[in-house]
PDB file of C-alpha atoms (C1' of nucleotides) in Angstrom:
ATOM      1  CA  MET A  23      29.357   4.427   4.998  1.00 40.00           C
ATOM      2  CA  SER A  24      26.778   4.716   7.756  1.00 36.00           C
ATOM      3  CA  ASP A  25      23.811   5.803   6.014  1.00 47.00           C
ATOM      4  CA  GLU A  26      23.930   3.903   2.712  1.00 59.00           C
ATOM      5  CA  PHE A  27      21.337   4.781  -0.235  1.00 66.00           C
ATOM      6  CA  CYS A  28      23.022   2.715  -2.685  1.00 70.00           C
ATOM      7  CA  SER A  29      23.711  -0.918  -1.895  1.00 71.00           C
ATOM      8  CA  CYS A  30      26.116  -1.369  -4.647  1.00 80.00           C
ATOM      9  CA  ASP A  31      29.749  -2.260  -3.797  1.00 77.00           C
ATOM     10  CA  ILE A  32      31.570  -0.596  -6.523  1.00 80.00           C
ATOM     11  CA  VAL A  33      31.147   3.054  -5.349  1.00 83.00           C
ATOM     12  CA  HIS A  34      33.904   5.689  -6.065  1.00 92.00           C
ATOM     13  CA  GLU A  35      34.092   7.397  -2.774  1.00 93.00           C
ATOM     14  CA  ASN A  36      36.940   9.430  -3.828  1.00 94.00           C
ATOM     15  CA  VAL A  37      35.104  10.801  -7.014  1.00 96.00           C
ATOM     16  CA  ILE A  38      32.054  11.358  -5.028  1.00 96.00           C
ATOM     17  CA  GLU A  39      33.752  13.576  -2.285  1.00 96.00           C
ATOM     18  CA  MET A  40      35.579  15.327  -4.782  1.00 97.00           C
ATOM     19  CA  VAL A  41      32.174  16.062  -6.667  1.00 98.00           C
ATOM     20  CA  ARG A  42      30.303  17.027  -3.414  1.00 97.00           C
ATOM     21  CA  LYS A  43      33.142  19.348  -2.575  1.00 97.00           C
ATOM     22  CA  LYS A  44      32.804  21.089  -6.024  1.00 97.00           C
ATOM     23  CA  MET A  45      29.067  21.181  -6.547  1.00 97.00           C
ATOM     24  CA  PRO A  46      26.907  24.447  -5.927  1.00 96.00           C
ATOM     25  CA  GLN A  47      25.257  24.677  -2.701  1.00 96.00           C
ATOM     26  CA  GLU A  48      21.736  22.631  -2.708  1.00 96.00           C
ATOM     27  CA  GLU A  49      19.799  25.795  -2.438  1.00 96.00           C
ATOM     28  CA  LYS A  50      21.320  27.450  -5.467  1.00 96.00           C
ATOM     29  CA  LEU A  51      20.528  24.099  -7.694  1.00 97.00           C
ATOM     30  CA  TYR A  52      17.213  24.472  -6.494  1.00 97.00           C
ATOM     31  CA  ASP A  53      16.720  27.986  -7.458  1.00 97.00           C
ATOM     32  CA  LEU A  54      18.112  26.754 -10.819  1.00 97.00           C
ATOM     33  CA  ALA A  55      15.643  24.094 -11.487  1.00 98.00           C
ATOM     34  CA  GLU A  56      13.114  26.790 -10.539  1.00 97.00           C
ATOM     35  CA  LEU A  57      13.903  28.888 -13.144  1.00 97.00           C
ATOM     36  CA  PHE A  58      14.073  26.239 -15.370  1.00 98.00           C
ATOM     37  CA  LYS A  59      10.543  25.213 -14.568  1.00 98.00           C
ATOM     38  CA  VAL A  60       9.384  28.667 -15.585  1.00 98.00           C
ATOM     39  CA  PHE A  61      11.137  28.146 -19.019  1.00 98.00           C
ATOM     40  CA  GLY A  62       9.465  24.701 -19.451  1.00 98.00           C
ATOM     41  CA  ASP A  63       6.232  25.717 -20.888  1.00 98.00           C
ATOM     42  CA  THR A  64       5.387  26.144 -24.167  1.00 98.00           C
ATOM     43  CA  THR A  65       3.115  28.930 -23.617  1.00 98.00           C
ATOM     44  CA  ARG A  66       5.881  30.776 -21.460  1.00 98.00           C
ATOM     45  CA  VAL A  67       8.415  30.282 -24.167  1.00 98.00           C
ATOM     46  CA  LYS A  68       6.341  31.748 -26.830  1.00 98.00           C
ATOM     47  CA  ILE A  69       5.519  34.943 -24.706  1.00 98.00           C
ATOM     48  CA  ILE A  70       9.418  35.228 -24.082  1.00 98.00           C
ATOM     49  CA  SER A  71      10.168  34.818 -27.699  1.00 98.00           C
ATOM     50  CA  ALA A  72       7.553  37.471 -28.579  1.00 98.00           C
ATOM     51  CA  LEU A  73       8.982  39.820 -26.103  1.00 98.00           C
ATOM     52  CA  PHE A  74      12.385  39.376 -27.526  1.00 97.00           C
ATOM     53  CA  GLU A  75      10.458  41.389 -30.648  1.00 97.00           C
ATOM     54  CA  ALA A  76       8.617  44.071 -29.072  1.00 97.00           C
ATOM     55  CA  GLU A  77       6.928  45.396 -25.993  1.00 97.00           C
ATOM     56  CA  MET A  78       3.330  44.103 -25.759  1.00 97.00           C
ATOM     57  CA  CYS A  79       0.217  44.296 -23.718  1.00 97.00           C
ATOM     58  CA  VAL A  80      -1.751  41.497 -22.543  1.00 97.00           C
ATOM     59  CA  CYS A  81      -4.194  41.428 -25.241  1.00 96.00           C
ATOM     60  CA  ASP A  82      -1.678  41.549 -27.753  1.00 96.00           C
ATOM     61  CA  ILE A  83       0.005  38.350 -26.631  1.00 97.00           C
ATOM     62  CA  ALA A  84      -3.465  36.750 -26.253  1.00 96.00           C
ATOM     63  CA  GLU A  85      -4.365  37.618 -29.932  1.00 95.00           C
ATOM     64  CA  LEU A  86      -0.738  36.557 -31.087  1.00 96.00           C
ATOM     65  CA  LEU A  87      -0.974  33.195 -29.401  1.00 97.00           C
ATOM     66  CA  HIS A  88      -4.660  32.476 -29.943  1.00 95.00           C
ATOM     67  CA  MET A  89      -5.327  32.290 -26.045  1.00 96.00           C
ATOM     68  CA  THR A  90      -7.456  33.826 -23.750  1.00 95.00           C
ATOM     69  CA  PRO A  91      -6.042  37.206 -22.055  1.00 96.00           C
ATOM     70  CA  SER A  92      -6.536  35.172 -18.509  1.00 96.00           C
ATOM     71  CA  SER A  93      -4.377  32.466 -19.147  1.00 97.00           C
ATOM     72  CA  ILE A  94      -1.736  34.749 -20.551  1.00 98.00           C
ATOM     73  CA  SER A  95      -2.021  37.169 -17.444  1.00 98.00           C
ATOM     74  CA  HIS A  96      -1.677  34.023 -15.307  1.00 98.00           C
ATOM     75  CA  GLN A  97       1.620  33.180 -17.262  1.00 98.00           C
ATOM     76  CA  LEU A  98       2.714  36.603 -17.110  1.00 98.00           C
ATOM     77  CA  ARG A  99       2.355  36.425 -13.125  1.00 98.00           C
ATOM     78  CA  VAL A 100       4.864  33.498 -13.465  1.00 98.00           C
ATOM     79  CA  LEU A 101       7.278  35.417 -15.446  1.00 98.00           C
ATOM     80  CA  ARG A 102       7.061  38.129 -13.341  1.00 97.00           C
ATOM     81  CA  GLN A 103       7.676  36.502 -10.122  1.00 96.00           C
ATOM     82  CA  ALA A 104      10.773  34.983 -11.899  1.00 96.00           C
ATOM     83  CA  ARG A 105      11.941  38.512 -12.547  1.00 95.00           C
ATOM     84  CA  LEU A 106      11.893  37.689 -16.231  1.00 97.00           C
ATOM     85  CA  VAL A 107       9.691  40.423 -17.478  1.00 97.00           C
ATOM     86  CA  LYS A 108       8.731  44.091 -16.199  1.00 97.00           C
ATOM     87  CA  HIS A 109       5.500  45.931 -16.825  1.00 97.00           C
ATOM     88  CA  ARG A 110       4.678  49.522 -17.483  1.00 96.00           C
ATOM     89  CA  LYS A 111       1.091  50.757 -16.998  1.00 95.00           C
ATOM     90  CA  GLU A 112      -0.267  53.219 -19.554  1.00 94.00           C
ATOM     91  CA  GLY A 113      -4.093  53.858 -18.507  1.00 94.00           C
ATOM     92  CA  LYS A 114      -5.751  50.585 -18.528  1.00 94.00           C
ATOM     93  CA  VAL A 115      -3.333  48.876 -20.536  1.00 96.00           C
ATOM     94  CA  VAL A 116      -0.418  47.115 -19.248  1.00 97.00           C
ATOM     95  CA  PHE A 117       2.581  46.789 -21.547  1.00 97.00           C
ATOM     96  CA  TYR A 118       5.100  43.974 -20.713  1.00 98.00           C
ATOM     97  CA  SER A 119       8.793  43.553 -21.849  1.00 98.00           C
ATOM     98  CA  LEU A 120      12.012  41.358 -20.809  1.00 97.00           C
ATOM     99  CA  ASP A 121      13.929  42.313 -17.847  1.00 93.00           C
ATOM    100  CA  ASP A 122      16.883  40.285 -18.128  1.00 89.00           C
ATOM    101  CA  GLU A 123      19.984  40.177 -20.649  1.00 87.00           C
ATOM    102  CA  HIS A 124      20.693  36.398 -19.648  1.00 91.00           C
ATOM    103  CA  ILE A 125      17.414  35.164 -21.197  1.00 94.00           C
ATOM    104  CA  LYS A 126      18.672  35.752 -24.893  1.00 92.00           C
ATOM    105  CA  THR A 127      21.884  33.794 -24.428  1.00 92.00           C
ATOM    106  CA  ILE A 128      20.120  30.846 -22.555  1.00 95.00           C
ATOM    107  CA  PHE A 129      17.604  30.763 -25.485  1.00 95.00           C
ATOM    108  CA  ASN A 130      20.161  30.773 -28.077  1.00 92.00           C
ATOM    109  CA  GLN A 131      22.455  28.182 -26.364  1.00 92.00           C
ATOM    110  CA  SER A 132      19.312  25.896 -26.073  1.00 94.00           C
ATOM    111  CA  LEU A 133      18.402  26.500 -29.603  1.00 93.00           C
ATOM    112  CA  GLU A 134      21.709  25.417 -30.665  1.00 92.00           C
ATOM    113  CA  HIS A 135      21.288  22.304 -28.746  1.00 92.00           C
ATOM    114  CA  ILE A 136      17.950  21.582 -30.398  1.00 92.00           C
ATOM    115  CA  LEU A 137      19.184  22.418 -33.776  1.00 89.00           C
ATOM    116  CA  GLU A 138      22.496  20.305 -33.133  1.00 80.00           C
ATOM    117  CA  PRO A 139      22.998  17.290 -35.684  1.00 73.00           C
ATOM    118  CA  ARG A 140      22.109  13.840 -34.315  1.00 68.00           C
ATOM    119  CA  GLY A 141      24.456  11.192 -33.702  1.00 55.00           C
ATOM    120  CA  PHE A 142      25.248   8.531 -36.647  1.00 46.00           C
ATOM    121  CA  GLU A 143      22.619   6.224 -35.157  1.00 44.00           C
ATOM    122  CA  TYR A 144      20.028   8.422 -36.763  1.00 42.00           C
ATOM    123  CA  ALA A 145      22.079   8.975 -39.947  1.00 38.00           C
ATOM    124  CA  ILE A 146      20.649   7.665 -43.305  1.00 35.00           C
ATOM    125  CA  SER A 147      23.048   4.658 -44.442  1.00 32.00           C
TER     126      SER A 147
ATOM    127  CA  MET B 154     -10.123  40.001 -37.177  1.00 39.00           C
ATOM    128  CA  SER B 155     -12.396  36.705 -37.915  1.00 36.00           C
ATOM    129  CA  ASP B 156     -11.265  34.694 -35.284  1.00 46.00           C
ATOM    130  CA  GLU B 157     -10.772  36.733 -32.218  1.00 58.00           C
ATOM    131  CA  PHE B 158      -9.223  35.291 -28.871  1.00 65.00           C
ATOM    132  CA  CYS B 159      -9.227  38.506 -27.525  1.00 70.00           C
ATOM    133  CA  SER B 160     -12.313  40.777 -27.043  1.00 70.00           C
ATOM    134  CA  CYS B 161     -10.037  43.825 -26.276  1.00 78.00           C
ATOM    135  CA  ASP B 162     -10.714  46.886 -28.318  1.00 75.00           C
ATOM    136  CA  ILE B 163      -6.855  48.205 -28.140  1.00 78.00           C
ATOM    137  CA  VAL B 164      -5.002  45.523 -30.103  1.00 82.00           C
ATOM    138  CA  HIS B 165      -1.824  46.677 -31.674  1.00 92.00           C
ATOM    139  CA  GLU B 166      -2.258  44.901 -34.988  1.00 92.00           C
ATOM    140  CA  ASN B 167       1.010  45.864 -36.850  1.00 94.00           C
ATOM    141  CA  VAL B 168       2.942  45.022 -33.526  1.00 96.00           C
ATOM    142  CA  ILE B 169       1.359  41.592 -33.431  1.00 96.00           C
ATOM    143  CA  GLU B 170       1.924  40.978 -37.273  1.00 96.00           C
ATOM    144  CA  MET B 171       5.573  42.068 -37.015  1.00 97.00           C
ATOM    145  CA  VAL B 172       6.395  39.740 -34.022  1.00 97.00           C
ATOM    146  CA  ARG B 173       4.497  37.153 -35.678  1.00 97.00           C
ATOM    147  CA  LYS B 174       6.811  37.220 -38.632  1.00 97.00           C
ATOM    148  CA  LYS B 175      10.026  37.367 -36.440  1.00 97.00           C
ATOM    149  CA  MET B 176       9.038  34.450 -34.075  1.00 96.00           C
ATOM    150  CA  PRO B 177      10.885  31.217 -34.599  1.00 96.00           C
ATOM    151  CA  GLN B 178       8.692  28.198 -35.746  1.00 95.00           C
ATOM    152  CA  GLU B 179       6.027  26.714 -33.191  1.00 96.00           C
ATOM    153  CA  GLU B 180       7.709  23.662 -33.568  1.00 95.00           C
ATOM    154  CA  LYS B 181      11.196  24.915 -32.369  1.00 96.00           C
ATOM    155  CA  LEU B 182       9.605  26.714 -29.576  1.00 97.00           C
ATOM    156  CA  TYR B 183       7.685  23.720 -28.390  1.00 97.00           C
ATOM    157  CA  ASP B 184      11.062  21.770 -28.473  1.00 97.00           C
ATOM    158  CA  LEU B 185      12.763  24.523 -26.415  1.00 97.00           C
ATOM    159  CA  ALA B 186      10.180  24.164 -23.835  1.00 98.00           C
ATOM    160  CA  GLU B 187      10.754  20.353 -23.950  1.00 97.00           C
ATOM    161  CA  LEU B 188      14.462  20.830 -23.191  1.00 97.00           C
ATOM    162  CA  PHE B 189      13.794  23.141 -20.400  1.00 98.00           C
ATOM    163  CA  LYS B 190      11.386  21.012 -18.770  1.00 98.00           C
ATOM    164  CA  VAL B 191      14.208  18.399 -18.620  1.00 98.00           C
ATOM    165  CA  PHE B 192      16.324  21.002 -16.906  1.00 98.00           C
ATOM    166  CA  GLY B 193      13.235  21.644 -14.617  1.00 98.00           C
ATOM    167  CA  ASP B 194      13.692  19.322 -12.072  1.00 98.00           C
ATOM    168  CA  THR B 195      15.995  19.515  -8.936  1.00 98.00           C
ATOM    169  CA  THR B 196      17.428  15.827  -9.160  1.00 98.00           C
ATOM    170  CA  ARG B 197      18.164  16.189 -12.956  1.00 98.00           C
ATOM    171  CA  VAL B 198      19.891  19.508 -12.255  1.00 98.00           C
ATOM    172  CA  LYS B 199      22.087  17.932  -9.539  1.00 98.00           C
ATOM    173  CA  ILE B 200      22.945  15.173 -11.680  1.00 98.00           C
ATOM    174  CA  ILE B 201      24.074  17.623 -14.607  1.00 98.00           C
ATOM    175  CA  SER B 202      25.729  19.656 -11.772  1.00 98.00           C
ATOM    176  CA  ALA B 203      27.735  16.502 -10.720  1.00 98.00           C
ATOM    177  CA  LEU B 204      28.722  15.457 -14.130  1.00 98.00           C
ATOM    178  CA  PHE B 205      30.030  19.079 -14.726  1.00 97.00           C
ATOM    179  CA  GLU B 206      32.831  17.708 -12.142  1.00 97.00           C
ATOM    180  CA  ALA B 207      33.199  14.167 -13.019  1.00 97.00           C
ATOM    181  CA  GLU B 208      31.979  10.910 -14.958  1.00 97.00           C
ATOM    182  CA  MET B 209      29.993   8.738 -12.544  1.00 98.00           C
ATOM    183  CA  CYS B 210      27.986   5.411 -12.274  1.00 97.00           C
ATOM    184  CA  VAL B 211      24.590   5.309 -11.341  1.00 97.00           C
ATOM    185  CA  CYS B 212      25.515   3.929  -7.879  1.00 96.00           C
ATOM    186  CA  ASP B 213      27.892   6.953  -7.550  1.00 97.00           C
ATOM    187  CA  ILE B 214      25.324   9.525  -8.372  1.00 97.00           C
ATOM    188  CA  ALA B 215      22.645   7.768  -6.027  1.00 96.00           C
ATOM    189  CA  GLU B 216      25.103   7.780  -3.129  1.00 95.00           C
ATOM    190  CA  LEU B 217      26.012  11.222  -3.842  1.00 96.00           C
ATOM    191  CA  LEU B 218      22.423  12.480  -3.765  1.00 97.00           C
ATOM    192  CA  HIS B 219      21.147   9.978  -1.076  1.00 95.00           C
ATOM    193  CA  MET B 220      18.481   8.666  -3.492  1.00 96.00           C
ATOM    194  CA  THR B 221      17.848   5.217  -4.946  1.00 96.00           C
ATOM    195  CA  PRO B 222      19.863   3.998  -8.144  1.00 96.00           C
ATOM    196  CA  SER B 223      16.380   3.360  -9.410  1.00 96.00           C
ATOM    197  CA  SER B 224      15.152   6.726  -9.214  1.00 97.00           C
ATOM    198  CA  ILE B 225      18.352   8.034 -10.698  1.00 98.00           C
ATOM    199  CA  SER B 226      18.475   5.520 -13.501  1.00 98.00           C
ATOM    200  CA  HIS B 227      14.914   6.884 -14.331  1.00 98.00           C
ATOM    201  CA  GLN B 228      16.084  10.521 -14.472  1.00 98.00           C
ATOM    202  CA  LEU B 229      19.107   9.491 -16.444  1.00 98.00           C
ATOM    203  CA  ARG B 230      16.837   7.987 -18.865  1.00 98.00           C
ATOM    204  CA  VAL B 231      15.266  11.496 -19.744  1.00 98.00           C
ATOM    205  CA  LEU B 232      18.692  12.997 -19.590  1.00 98.00           C
ATOM    206  CA  ARG B 233      19.407  10.480 -22.323  1.00 97.00           C
ATOM    207  CA  GLN B 234      16.372  11.023 -24.666  1.00 96.00           C
ATOM    208  CA  ALA B 235      17.038  14.577 -24.592  1.00 96.00           C
ATOM    209  CA  ARG B 236      20.734  13.744 -25.601  1.00 95.00           C
ATOM    210  CA  LEU B 237      22.046  15.635 -22.616  1.00 97.00           C
ATOM    211  CA  VAL B 238      24.384  12.898 -21.355  1.00 97.00           C
ATOM    212  CA  LYS B 239      26.270   9.948 -22.912  1.00 97.00           C
ATOM    213  CA  HIS B 240      26.919   6.512 -21.148  1.00 97.00           C
ATOM    214  CA  ARG B 241      29.825   4.000 -21.426  1.00 96.00           C
ATOM    215  CA  LYS B 242      29.607   0.470 -20.135  1.00 95.00           C
ATOM    216  CA  GLU B 243      32.325  -1.239 -18.134  1.00 95.00           C
ATOM    217  CA  GLY B 244      31.170  -4.585 -17.265  1.00 94.00           C
ATOM    218  CA  LYS B 245      28.208  -4.312 -15.087  1.00 95.00           C
ATOM    219  CA  VAL B 246      28.921  -0.642 -14.468  1.00 96.00           C
ATOM    220  CA  VAL B 247      27.503   2.225 -16.571  1.00 97.00           C
ATOM    221  CA  PHE B 248      29.367   5.556 -16.513  1.00 97.00           C
ATOM    222  CA  TYR B 249      27.820   8.705 -17.442  1.00 98.00           C
ATOM    223  CA  SER B 250      29.002  12.051 -18.531  1.00 98.00           C
ATOM    224  CA  LEU B 251      27.790  14.999 -20.071  1.00 97.00           C
ATOM    225  CA  ASP B 252      27.145  15.231 -24.055  1.00 93.00           C
ATOM    226  CA  ASP B 253      26.873  18.848 -24.797  1.00 88.00           C
ATOM    227  CA  GLU B 254      28.905  21.858 -24.722  1.00 87.00           C
ATOM    228  CA  HIS B 255      25.978  24.149 -24.427  1.00 91.00           C
ATOM    229  CA  ILE B 256      24.791  23.089 -21.047  1.00 94.00           C
ATOM    230  CA  LYS B 257      27.534  24.871 -19.196  1.00 92.00           C
ATOM    231  CA  THR B 258      26.684  27.966 -20.947  1.00 92.00           C
ATOM    232  CA  ILE B 259      22.968  27.635 -20.284  1.00 95.00           C
ATOM    233  CA  PHE B 260      23.594  26.751 -16.529  1.00 95.00           C
ATOM    234  CA  ASN B 261      26.047  29.434 -15.962  1.00 92.00           C
ATOM    235  CA  GLN B 262      23.819  32.355 -17.519  1.00 92.00           C
ATOM    236  CA  SER B 263      20.848  31.039 -15.522  1.00 95.00           C
ATOM    237  CA  LEU B 264      23.048  31.011 -12.303  1.00 93.00           C
ATOM    238  CA  GLU B 265      24.039  34.749 -13.045  1.00 92.00           C
ATOM    239  CA  HIS B 266      20.434  35.681 -13.157  1.00 92.00           C
ATOM    240  CA  ILE B 267      19.534  33.769 -10.009  1.00 92.00           C
ATOM    241  CA  LEU B 268      22.436  35.567  -8.313  1.00 89.00           C
ATOM    242  CA  GLU B 269      21.556  38.936  -9.716  1.00 80.00           C
ATOM    243  CA  PRO B 270      20.757  41.737  -7.244  1.00 73.00           C
ATOM    244  CA  ARG B 271      17.174  42.351  -6.656  1.00 69.00           C
ATOM    245  CA  GLY B 272      15.346  45.600  -7.422  1.00 54.00           C
ATOM    246  CA  PHE B 273      15.037  48.497  -5.149  1.00 46.00           C
ATOM    247  CA  GLU B 274      11.627  47.245  -3.983  1.00 44.00           C
ATOM    248  CA  TYR B 275      13.636  44.709  -1.985  1.00 42.00           C
ATOM    249  CA  ALA B 276      16.376  46.895  -0.721  1.00 38.00           C
ATOM    250  CA  ILE B 277      16.782  47.983   2.669  1.00 35.00           C
ATOM    251  CA  SER B 278      16.091  51.585   3.258  1.00 31.00           C
TER     252      SER B 278
ATOM    253  C1'  DT C 138     -22.168  58.369  -9.885  1.00 95.52           C
ATOM    254  C1'  DG C 139     -22.450  54.581 -13.232  1.00 95.52           C
ATOM    255  C1'  DC C 140     -20.558  51.934 -17.106  1.00 95.52           C
ATOM    256  C1'  DT C 141     -17.169  49.766 -19.958  1.00 95.52           C
ATOM    257  C1'  DC C 142     -12.846  47.976 -20.915  1.00 95.52           C
ATOM    258  C1'  DA C 143      -8.183  45.719 -19.739  1.00 95.52           C
ATOM    259  C1'  DT C 144      -6.055  43.146 -16.543  1.00 95.52           C
ATOM    260  C1'  DA C 145      -5.621  40.100 -12.341  1.00 95.52           C
ATOM    261  C1'  DT C 146      -6.838  36.499  -9.571  1.00 95.52           C
ATOM    262  C1'  DG C 147      -9.083  32.397  -7.059  1.00 95.52           C
ATOM    263  C1'  DA C 148     -11.132  27.976  -7.233  1.00 95.52           C
ATOM    264  C1'  DA C 149     -11.541  23.802  -9.638  1.00 95.52           C
ATOM    265  C1'  DC C 150     -10.139  20.212 -12.872  1.00 95.52           C
ATOM    266  C1'  DA C 151      -7.315  17.831 -16.038  1.00 95.52           C
ATOM    267  C1'  DA C 152      -3.027  16.461 -17.430  1.00 95.52           C
ATOM    268  C1'  DT C 153       1.712  15.526 -16.394  1.00 95.52           C
ATOM    269  C1'  DT C 154       5.523  13.608 -13.805  1.00 95.52           C
ATOM    270  C1'  DA C 155       8.748  12.030  -9.862  1.00 95.52           C
ATOM    271  C1'  DC C 156       9.102   8.631  -7.038  1.00 95.52           C
ATOM    272  C1'  DT C 157       8.645   3.807  -4.860  1.00 95.52           C
ATOM    273  C1'  DC C 158       8.106  -0.879  -5.457  1.00 95.52           C
ATOM    274  C1'  DA C 159       8.528  -5.105  -8.179  1.00 95.52           C
ATOM    275  C1'  DT C 160      10.567  -7.118 -11.662  1.00 95.52           C
ATOM    276  C1'  DA C 161      13.449  -7.804 -15.903  1.00 95.52           C
ATOM    277  C1'  DT C 162      17.853  -7.760 -18.208  1.00 95.52           C
ATOM    278  C1'  DA C 163      22.727  -8.142 -18.351  1.00 95.52           C
ATOM    279  C1'  DT C 164      27.384  -9.061 -16.763  1.00 95.52           C
ATOM    280  C1'  DT C 165      30.792 -11.690 -13.806  1.00 95.52           C
ATOM    281  C1'  DA C 166      32.118 -15.308 -11.160  1.00 95.52           C
ATOM    282  C1'  DA C 167      31.750 -19.785  -8.889  1.00 95.52           C
TER     283       DA C 167
ATOM    284  C1'  DT D  57      24.241 -23.771 -15.042  1.00 95.52           C
ATOM    285  C1'  DT D  58      23.238 -20.878 -10.814  1.00 95.52           C
ATOM    286  C1'  DA D  59      24.013 -16.865  -7.707  1.00 95.52           C
ATOM    287  C1'  DA D  60      25.077 -12.110  -7.189  1.00 95.52           C
ATOM    288  C1'  DT D  61      25.459  -7.335  -8.622  1.00 95.52           C
ATOM    289  C1'  DA D  62      24.665  -3.099 -11.754  1.00 95.52           C
ATOM    290  C1'  DT D  63      21.272  -1.140 -13.929  1.00 95.52           C
ATOM    291  C1'  DA D  64      16.798  -0.574 -16.711  1.00 95.52           C
ATOM    292  C1'  DT D  65      11.801  -0.355 -16.536  1.00 95.52           C
ATOM    293  C1'  DG D  66       6.686  -0.688 -16.299  1.00 95.52           C
ATOM    294  C1'  DA D  67       2.841   0.052 -12.928  1.00 95.52           C
ATOM    295  C1'  DG D  68       0.783   2.599  -9.384  1.00 95.52           C
ATOM    296  C1'  DT D  69       0.386   6.846  -6.701  1.00 95.52           C
ATOM    297  C1'  DA D  70       1.094  11.491  -4.897  1.00 95.52           C
ATOM    298  C1'  DA D  71       1.968  16.043  -6.063  1.00 95.52           C
ATOM    299  C1'  DT D  72       2.209  19.693  -9.224  1.00 95.52           C
ATOM    300  C1'  DT D  73       0.616  22.524 -12.785  1.00 95.52           C
ATOM    301  C1'  DG D  74      -1.835  24.887 -17.087  1.00 95.52           C
ATOM    302  C1'  DT D  75      -6.276  26.218 -18.268  1.00 95.52           C
ATOM    303  C1'  DT D  76     -11.094  27.407 -17.902  1.00 95.52           C
ATOM    304  C1'  DC D  77     -14.685  29.967 -15.483  1.00 95.52           C
ATOM    305  C1'  DA D  78     -16.317  33.321 -12.525  1.00 95.52           C
ATOM    306  C1'  DT D  79     -15.128  37.209 -10.267  1.00 95.52           C
ATOM    307  C1'  DA D  80     -12.564  41.399  -8.650  1.00 95.52           C
ATOM    308  C1'  DT D  81      -9.933  45.492  -9.412  1.00 95.52           C
ATOM    309  C1'  DG D  82      -8.812  49.550 -11.385  1.00 95.52           C
ATOM    310  C1'  DA D  83      -8.687  53.160 -15.017  1.00 95.52           C
ATOM    311  C1'  DG D  84     -11.116  56.183 -18.281  1.00 95.52           C
ATOM    312  C1'  DC D  85     -15.377  58.050 -19.902  1.00 95.52           C
ATOM    313  C1'  DA D  86     -20.578  59.859 -20.096  1.00 95.52           C
TER     314       DA D  86
END
DNA sequence: TGCTCATATGAACAATTACTCATATATTAA
DNA sequence: TTAATATATGAGTAATTGTTCATATGAGCA
């Protein structure tokens, strides 16, 4: 190959070509990582978990998580931009709720991975 | 309440208490965010996508993604620690493959979210 | 109009992190 | 053993990001 990024001799070109053809577009994989970045923060995971149970206003969430309304508002902005939550205004109060059916599946599957029993290397003899 | 984090008057205490009782343990939500952090990087998403198609060695992945074997190795370490990939040694070559059935579901659901049509506010009039 | 409350947002700072580079380990072959 | 190859890893650096603080917006009420 002309532009080598790997100096190894044993490169399985046929496998690489097959995989390259089958893989999703670069742009979609980028968007996928961006979505996971949104999920990859404890505060946002907590907010989403809370909204699974009920619609809540900014102050409710702040009180629930023992955080400032400002930081919650910042995080809700990120969740809004990722189209994961929707909001409803009632006077001064803004109520947030989840805006995606996929999130629950994603979270459940991920929880299953976390709760999975470890391999034998961790087992008690 | 004694320890107020939110100075708002309109706090829905009953909702907060209900949600607090129903939410998963703090530790599990932390682990969940940690898992999503692992998914939240373009390089790692690409590696996982590649491994969906075939088992590959470090140099194969490096070549496929046009990156150095060193950086790939660093990322594979992260994926190993999250128990998402397993490895198999064959002489000097180390082959990596996926080690979790949940990943595919998580990725598919997430792709569906990304590919979802946008709301009317983006529609062409 | 003014005042207060609920939320949003910009700037700044601290912490995290992905890559590069140099080096270490491990396997094979001479 | 010595050399070469495939992979792993530690340190350093640049870029990203979550929170705090100050301030802005905007709705309801006196």
